[in-house]
Amino acid sequence: MSAFPIALDAFLPGGIQRPTASTVLASLRARRQEAGKGGNLALRLGEEEPVRAGEEQGQGGLSALHLPGAVTELSALPGAGALTLALRLLDIAGKEAHAASRPAWLCVVDPTRTLHAPAVAALGVALEKLVVLQPPSDRLLRTAVRAGRSGAFAGILVDGSALGDVSGLVTGVRRLTLAAEEHHIACVLLTSSRARRGLPLPVAARALVESVPTPVPSPAPTPMWGARREELHVRFLRHRHGPMPRLVLR
Amino acid sequence: MKQAIIAVAALPRLPTEVRGSAEDQRRGVVVDEGQGGGKKGKRPFALRSVSVLVDATAAARAEGVQPGMRVIDAQRFCPMIALDVIARARLEQELAVVAEVLLSCSPVVEPLPPATWSGLPMAAVALDLTGMVRPIPDILADVQAACARLGHRAAVVASPGTRLSFALARDLARETERGLLEVRPKDVPTALASLSVDALELPADLAASLHALGARTAADVARLLPLGGVERLGAATRPILEVLEARAAPLTGLAPPARLVEELELEHPLGALEPLLFVLQPLCQRLAVRAHARRQRVAEISLTLARKRGPPLALKIAFPAPLLDEKAMLRALQVRLERQALGGPVDVVLLEATGLARRGPEQLSLEPGARAEVRAEEALQSLLAEMAAELGDGRAGCLVVTDEPLPERMTRLAWPAPPPPPRPPAPERRRPRRSAALPSGVTSGGRFLAGWPWPLRLLDKPVRLGRELAVAKKEPFGVLEGEDRDDRPYARSYLVLTFADGRRALGLLDEELEEIWLHGWFD
């Protein structure tokens, strides 16, 4: 994992491949000056300000969550919308891989065996490129690591939301991270926000996903509304690029 | 007419390789011809001091032992030599397997076993390369590589004549064991000048008389023929003329056997999994190589572990996607064998491909990344094979939407198959299904496309909602009525449950008991 935020790369003088101490200091100074002008999401570090995910953000505002070559953990309760968010991240990874002429297969490790095909297709995910593995819960990460090491996937979703205790996943997540780094896979790990935890999981980013009812009364129910939520709040508890503001997805 | 090109792959060390003897041990091989006579039928083979060695390991050769020696003579050079006996049928079976694998290099292949294994035999396989598009040297290298995948050393020669190729391959194999040679029509005289008389397979007395006349090479014999050589050679004239004139004899094409079986009888029984996997690895590799040569993929394998005492252990593994990866086969076997006890020492291992799928032509795209895509698909097939063995049937595959009326049956895992040919429309059902709340004209499988989404997580069996206090809002979602595939009527009222924290779930209303059951999450 790089010690330098991605946003710094734009301020590095041209021709320098590896930053030195002086270039980093210069970049930090330039960054601070830019941050004083207002800046964008990556420069407003440490500020808790909601960012509306809209058209101006790349990848539907999910760029902070989409981390190829790393594991992103989404913690939520069932029904909060984390699975939809994870599948969207997987879809982005698949499209990026397809554009880069890399294998664009996607994988979902689903020990709960509850993934519903019509709803996944309705999200726009190509079912013929989505491989689902349904291991027992005790072989969850072992299966995911095996899938990652095969090198056939652009994105892997590991559904650990049914686990009541994730303290034993540290070693498996580390192995999954190594496999993701090696094959440039975007891995998303779903956990329950109520699960018991020991050591923090070695993930690149951890975010809490919550479904927040809108203050404005929703319109009359239509057949489509059941699958949509008004607002999805993504609160970052950790990110490898430093503190991140809250994301509000509509 | 197009000039014929016949290639011959001579296998000089086939007996030792089939026997599996280590080259650093002093060992020789004698072949049991299986032609025992006697009034009561076949007699068991008896190893005698006058039996002839057909092959010897490198360590034995280093001490002076040569193929063709009698056992008693070999023991003079190497008193510690150990002798192995191998059945002629086993050698011919292996030669047929080599020929089957070489079908990947040419459509017309013929195994050429020696008439007798008591002399100086050399098994060979002939291939008809006439009209092949690829360069001949590349094909010869492929032939040698295919033999090497089965663990055999081969000297491969291509020339316009069948017997000429065979003689040149034998001669080359004696010198190098792994040689490649292409003889073009204009180079035939040069090749004959370098071909020794011993390679012409002449009777011993005739070869000695030719040697006495000063004939050392085939070119010398050619010069003798107009000078009364035909009369002196007699019946051997025809095969010699076929060599000297480079005549192409048509080959009898090999028809591969319907069953793909690899069997290994163990000298010492195996009772542990680790050595058994060590034994299974080459069997899987040979199975994959043979299937590849037949332009097929392995869809199902069965393993039988036979014992002298006790019943055999048999297991069968079906792969979600047909594959050719021997490592994936071995891992799938390993996963299944780890789950069950062997139950005793194993004496015979039999691996059979009980399911074979046709492998279509591989169209390689020129786009960047096409090769990576092919590699990814192969890796995926291997992964699915391993996962199918580890997780069980129906636990690995792609999501498929089925045309079932009940939502919990709409999802299935399968490997996407190519679209089937169009079939005539099925006759109408006696009592067509009806749905009161759904728009007309929408099939159940395509309901989600018509604006009726189902939750991302759908439970196989609904669970009763214990704490309804947490539900902030209940709103009707839809009513499903109709008959399922078994003609059983159903009527369901679905609700969308919104919890106090904003989460949403799909509920099922039991109107009789006035209870709400949780059926899924809009996650």
XYZ file of N, CA and C in Angstrom, chain B residues 145-268:
372
model
N 7.120 -33.348 -28.553
C 6.610 -32.803 -27.287
C 5.428 -33.617 -26.775
N 4.578 -34.082 -27.705
C 3.429 -34.896 -27.281
C 3.897 -36.207 -26.663
N 4.928 -36.802 -27.261
C 5.480 -38.030 -26.668
C 6.090 -37.738 -25.303
N 6.738 -36.587 -25.196
C 7.367 -36.242 -23.920
C 6.331 -36.034 -22.824
N 5.136 -35.526 -23.196
C 4.086 -35.341 -22.178
C 3.652 -36.677 -21.596
N 3.773 -37.746 -22.385
C 3.446 -39.071 -21.857
C 4.648 -39.729 -21.211
N 5.792 -39.040 -21.226
C 6.988 -39.577 -20.584
C 7.839 -40.435 -21.485
N 7.739 -40.245 -22.800
C 8.501 -41.075 -23.731
C 9.468 -40.228 -24.534
N 10.654 -40.763 -24.724
C 11.605 -40.125 -25.623
C 11.350 -40.623 -27.031
N 11.475 -39.738 -28.000
C 11.145 -40.117 -29.380
C 12.106 -39.459 -30.346
N 12.495 -40.225 -31.351
C 13.233 -39.673 -32.490
C 12.263 -39.619 -33.666
N 12.111 -38.451 -34.242
C 11.058 -38.249 -35.247
C 11.702 -37.868 -36.575
N 11.280 -38.570 -37.617
C 11.827 -38.325 -38.957
C 10.669 -38.241 -39.936
N 10.750 -37.291 -40.848
C 9.756 -37.183 -41.915
C 10.477 -37.297 -43.249
N 9.882 -38.111 -44.141
C 10.478 -38.292 -45.475
C 9.355 -38.662 -46.432
N 9.637 -38.750 -47.741
C 8.566 -39.129 -48.679
C 8.156 -40.590 -48.566
N 8.940 -41.449 -47.967
C 8.622 -42.875 -47.931
C 8.343 -43.367 -46.521
N 7.405 -44.327 -46.428
C 7.040 -44.842 -45.101
C 8.180 -45.666 -44.501
N 8.652 -46.655 -45.262
C 9.731 -47.498 -44.734
C 11.027 -46.711 -44.576
N 11.242 -45.754 -45.454
C 12.444 -44.935 -45.329
C 12.403 -44.137 -44.029
N 11.242 -43.558 -43.709
C 11.123 -42.803 -42.453
C 11.345 -43.713 -41.254
N 10.772 -44.919 -41.349
C 10.917 -45.838 -40.229
C 12.388 -46.231 -40.023
N 13.073 -46.517 -41.141
C 14.486 -46.913 -41.038
C 15.340 -45.751 -40.525
N 15.063 -44.557 -41.038
C 15.835 -43.394 -40.584
C 15.566 -43.097 -39.106
N 14.297 -43.254 -38.681
C 13.964 -42.983 -37.275
C 14.655 -43.982 -36.355
N 14.652 -45.247 -36.750
C 15.351 -46.257 -35.938
C 16.830 -45.945 -35.846
N 17.409 -45.580 -36.997
C 18.843 -45.278 -37.007
C 19.144 -44.058 -36.131
N 18.272 -43.059 -36.232
C 18.481 -41.833 -35.454
C 18.294 -42.102 -33.962
N 17.313 -42.957 -33.643
C 17.017 -43.221 -32.234
C 18.173 -43.948 -31.547
N 18.873 -44.763 -32.308
C 20.012 -45.469 -31.698
C 21.110 -44.490 -31.302
N 21.189 -43.384 -32.026
C 22.262 -42.432 -31.755
C 21.869 -41.398 -30.701
N 20.673 -40.831 -30.833
C 20.380 -39.666 -29.995
C 19.201 -39.852 -29.048
N 18.287 -40.754 -29.324
C 17.039 -40.973 -28.575
C 16.065 -39.814 -28.710
N 16.541 -38.606 -28.923
C 15.641 -37.454 -29.100
C 16.141 -36.649 -30.299
N 15.827 -37.079 -31.484
C 16.297 -36.363 -32.669
C 15.148 -35.982 -33.572
N 15.371 -34.949 -34.366
C 14.381 -34.515 -35.342
C 15.072 -34.431 -36.694
N 14.408 -34.921 -37.731
C 15.017 -34.881 -39.060
C 13.914 -34.795 -40.105
N 14.086 -33.877 -41.037
C 13.171 -33.802 -42.173
C 13.975 -34.063 -43.438
N 13.554 -35.076 -44.188
C 14.232 -35.436 -45.434
C 13.322 -35.049 -46.588
N 13.747 -34.082 -47.361
C 12.967 -33.686 -48.521
C 13.292 -34.612 -49.698
N 12.452 -34.635 -50.733
C 12.696 -35.563 -51.857
C 14.091 -35.414 -52.463
N 14.575 -34.200 -52.542
C 15.904 -34.029 -53.154
C 17.020 -34.503 -52.226
N 16.714 -34.658 -50.939
C 17.742 -35.076 -49.985
C 17.754 -36.585 -49.742
N 16.895 -37.344 -50.469
C 16.805 -38.789 -50.214
C 18.145 -39.492 -50.477
N 18.844 -39.222 -51.590
C 20.137 -39.903 -51.801
C 21.124 -39.645 -50.660
N 21.144 -38.424 -50.184
C 22.045 -38.118 -49.063
C 21.657 -38.910 -47.824
N 20.337 -39.017 -47.579
C 19.889 -39.766 -46.406
C 20.245 -41.239 -46.542
N 20.096 -41.790 -47.760
C 20.438 -43.210 -47.962
C 21.923 -43.457 -47.748
N 22.728 -42.468 -48.095
C 24.173 -42.629 -47.931
C 24.564 -42.689 -46.470
N 23.719 -42.146 -45.613
C 24.055 -42.162 -44.192
C 23.297 -43.237 -43.421
N 22.421 -43.971 -44.115
C 21.598 -44.984 -43.438
C 22.344 -46.316 -43.408
N 22.539 -46.848 -42.227
C 23.311 -48.088 -42.127
C 22.458 -49.280 -42.560
N 23.139 -50.337 -42.966
C 22.435 -51.539 -43.420
C 21.653 -52.167 -42.277
N 22.132 -52.025 -41.061
C 21.451 -52.634 -39.912
C 20.039 -52.077 -39.736
N 19.830 -50.872 -40.208
C 18.521 -50.250 -40.020
C 17.495 -50.742 -41.019
N 17.903 -51.612 -41.978
C 16.967 -52.064 -43.011
C 16.151 -53.268 -42.569
N 16.383 -53.770 -41.363
C 15.633 -54.903 -40.825
C 15.811 -56.151 -41.693
N 17.012 -56.451 -42.111
C 17.266 -57.631 -42.935
C 17.534 -58.825 -42.027
N 17.297 -60.031 -42.539
C 17.701 -61.217 -41.771
C 19.200 -61.182 -41.484
N 19.592 -61.825 -40.402
C 20.978 -61.706 -39.928
C 21.974 -62.239 -40.962
N 21.620 -63.380 -41.581
C 22.577 -63.950 -42.549
C 22.710 -63.060 -43.782
N 21.587 -62.485 -44.200
C 21.638 -61.603 -45.363
C 22.431 -60.335 -45.058
N 22.228 -59.816 -43.875
C 22.986 -58.621 -43.504
C 24.474 -58.934 -43.447
N 24.812 -60.138 -42.958
C 26.232 -60.510 -42.877
C 26.833 -60.656 -44.266
N 26.058 -61.244 -45.196
C 26.595 -61.416 -46.552
C 26.771 -60.068 -47.245
N 25.819 -59.138 -46.994
C 25.975 -57.802 -47.574
C 27.191 -57.098 -46.990
N 27.373 -57.315 -45.698
C 28.540 -56.707 -45.054
C 29.835 -57.266 -45.644
N 29.807 -58.573 -45.960
C 30.992 -59.194 -46.556
C 31.265 -58.645 -47.950
N 30.194 -58.228 -48.621
C 30.367 -57.628 -49.948
C 30.826 -56.171 -49.883
N 30.887 -55.656 -48.689
C 31.363 -54.281 -48.539
C 30.279 -53.247 -48.453
N 29.012 -53.719 -48.332
C 27.894 -52.768 -48.249
C 27.740 -52.326 -46.802
N 27.951 -51.052 -46.564
C 27.820 -50.518 -45.199
C 26.561 -49.671 -45.040
N 26.150 -49.051 -46.139
C 24.991 -48.155 -46.065
C 23.955 -48.580 -47.096
N 22.768 -47.960 -46.979
C 21.700 -48.259 -47.938
C 22.099 -47.844 -49.346
N 22.887 -46.810 -49.478
C 23.330 -46.376 -50.804
C 24.226 -47.439 -51.439
N 25.010 -48.140 -50.630
C 25.841 -49.227 -51.163
C 24.965 -50.358 -51.681
N 23.881 -50.655 -50.936
C 22.962 -51.717 -51.372
C 22.301 -51.316 -52.690
N 21.965 -50.031 -52.826
C 21.341 -49.567 -54.065
C 22.283 -49.774 -55.247
N 23.547 -49.614 -55.032
C 24.489 -49.817 -56.136
C 24.646 -51.295 -56.481
N 24.388 -52.179 -55.485
C 24.526 -53.617 -55.749
C 23.329 -54.208 -56.491
N 22.159 -53.547 -56.371
C 20.939 -54.140 -56.929
C 21.045 -54.409 -58.430
N 21.526 -53.506 -59.268
C 21.610 -53.824 -60.706
C 22.669 -54.865 -61.032
N 23.528 -55.182 -60.057
C 24.626 -56.116 -60.313
C 24.319 -57.486 -59.717
N 23.076 -57.916 -59.853
C 22.683 -59.234 -59.340
C 22.251 -59.213 -57.902
N 22.069 -58.077 -57.359
C 21.661 -57.978 -55.955
C 20.238 -58.442 -55.734
N 19.361 -58.244 -56.731
C 17.962 -58.641 -56.575
C 17.864 -60.144 -56.368
N 18.630 -60.911 -57.190
C 18.587 -62.360 -57.048
C 19.139 -62.790 -55.693
N 20.176 -62.128 -55.222
C 20.779 -62.512 -53.949
C 19.853 -62.173 -52.779
N 19.146 -61.043 -52.873
C 18.284 -60.641 -51.756
C 17.016 -61.470 -51.704
N 16.480 -61.903 -52.809
C 15.306 -62.759 -52.824
C 14.065 -62.031 -52.327
N 13.427 -62.659 -51.303
C 12.152 -62.106 -50.821
C 12.325 -60.766 -50.128
N 13.526 -60.452 -49.692
C 13.749 -59.181 -48.995
C 13.887 -58.010 -49.951
N 13.794 -58.279 -51.248
C 14.007 -57.217 -52.226
C 12.942 -56.129 -52.134
N 11.697 -56.576 -51.954
C 10.597 -55.601 -51.993
C 10.717 -54.549 -50.882
N 10.844 -54.983 -49.596
C 10.981 -53.932 -48.580
C 12.210 -53.063 -48.773
N 13.284 -53.647 -49.315
C 14.483 -52.835 -49.528
C 14.235 -51.809 -50.629
N 13.531 -52.246 -51.677
C 13.230 -51.300 -52.754
C 12.309 -50.171 -52.253
N 11.407 -50.533 -51.352
C 10.531 -49.489 -50.802
C 11.343 -48.438 -50.043
N 12.401 -48.888 -49.380
C 13.257 -47.929 -48.675
C 14.072 -47.114 -49.669
N 14.685 -47.812 -50.615
C 15.617 -47.127 -51.509
C 14.897 -46.151 -52.450
N 13.679 -46.489 -52.834
C 12.936 -45.622 -53.752
C 11.992 -44.673 -53.025
N 12.010 -44.726 -51.703
C 11.192 -43.834 -50.870
C 9.723 -43.913 -51.252
N 9.195 -45.136 -51.273
C 7.789 -45.321 -51.629
C 6.930 -45.048 -50.397
N 5.794 -44.408 -50.648
C 4.880 -44.085 -49.544
C 3.775 -45.128 -49.489
N 3.772 -45.937 -48.438
C 2.698 -46.915 -48.261
C 1.577 -46.252 -47.467
N 0.334 -46.460 -47.859
C -0.772 -45.821 -47.130
C -0.860 -46.354 -45.698
N -1.222 -45.457 -44.794
C -1.333 -45.834 -43.386
C -2.762 -46.236 -43.059
N -2.878 -47.101 -42.091
C -4.202 -47.469 -41.581
C -4.513 -46.557 -40.407
N -5.519 -45.721 -40.581
C -5.832 -44.735 -39.545
C -6.277 -45.380 -38.246
N -5.944 -44.742 -37.158
C -6.294 -45.267 -35.835
C -7.670 -44.736 -35.427
N -8.510 -45.617 -34.988
C -9.804 -45.202 -34.417
C -9.659 -45.228 -32.894
N -9.707 -44.073 -32.228
C -9.491 -44.074 -30.774
C -10.590 -44.838 -30.056
N -10.271 -45.469 -28.942
C -11.288 -46.240 -28.214
C -12.366 -45.323 -27.646
N -13.546 -45.905 -27.461
C -14.656 -45.088 -26.951
C -14.428 -44.693 -25.493
N -13.848 -45.589 -24.723
C -13.633 -45.299 -23.299
C -12.241 -44.730 -23.091
N -12.163 -43.840 -22.160
C -10.882 -43.208 -21.824
C -10.523 -43.665 -20.411
N -9.655 -44.652 -20.330
C -9.361 -45.277 -19.044
C -7.858 -45.266 -18.807
N -7.475 -44.953 -17.609
C -6.075 -45.070 -17.191
C -6.052 -45.956 -15.954
N -5.247 -46.991 -16.029
C -5.210 -47.962 -14.936
C -3.778 -48.169 -14.493
N -3.603 -48.344 -13.210
C -2.266 -48.569 -12.669
C -2.358 -49.623 -11.580
N -1.585 -50.679 -11.784
C -1.521 -51.721 -10.759
C -0.282 -51.471 -9.913
N -0.469 -51.375 -8.628
C 0.623 -50.977 -7.743
C 1.380 -52.211 -7.240
N 2.698 -52.086 -7.253
C 3.499 -53.191 -6.711
C 3.300 -53.313 -5.212
N 3.307 -52.144 -4.550
C 3.117 -52.123 -3.101
C 1.824 -51.377 -2.807
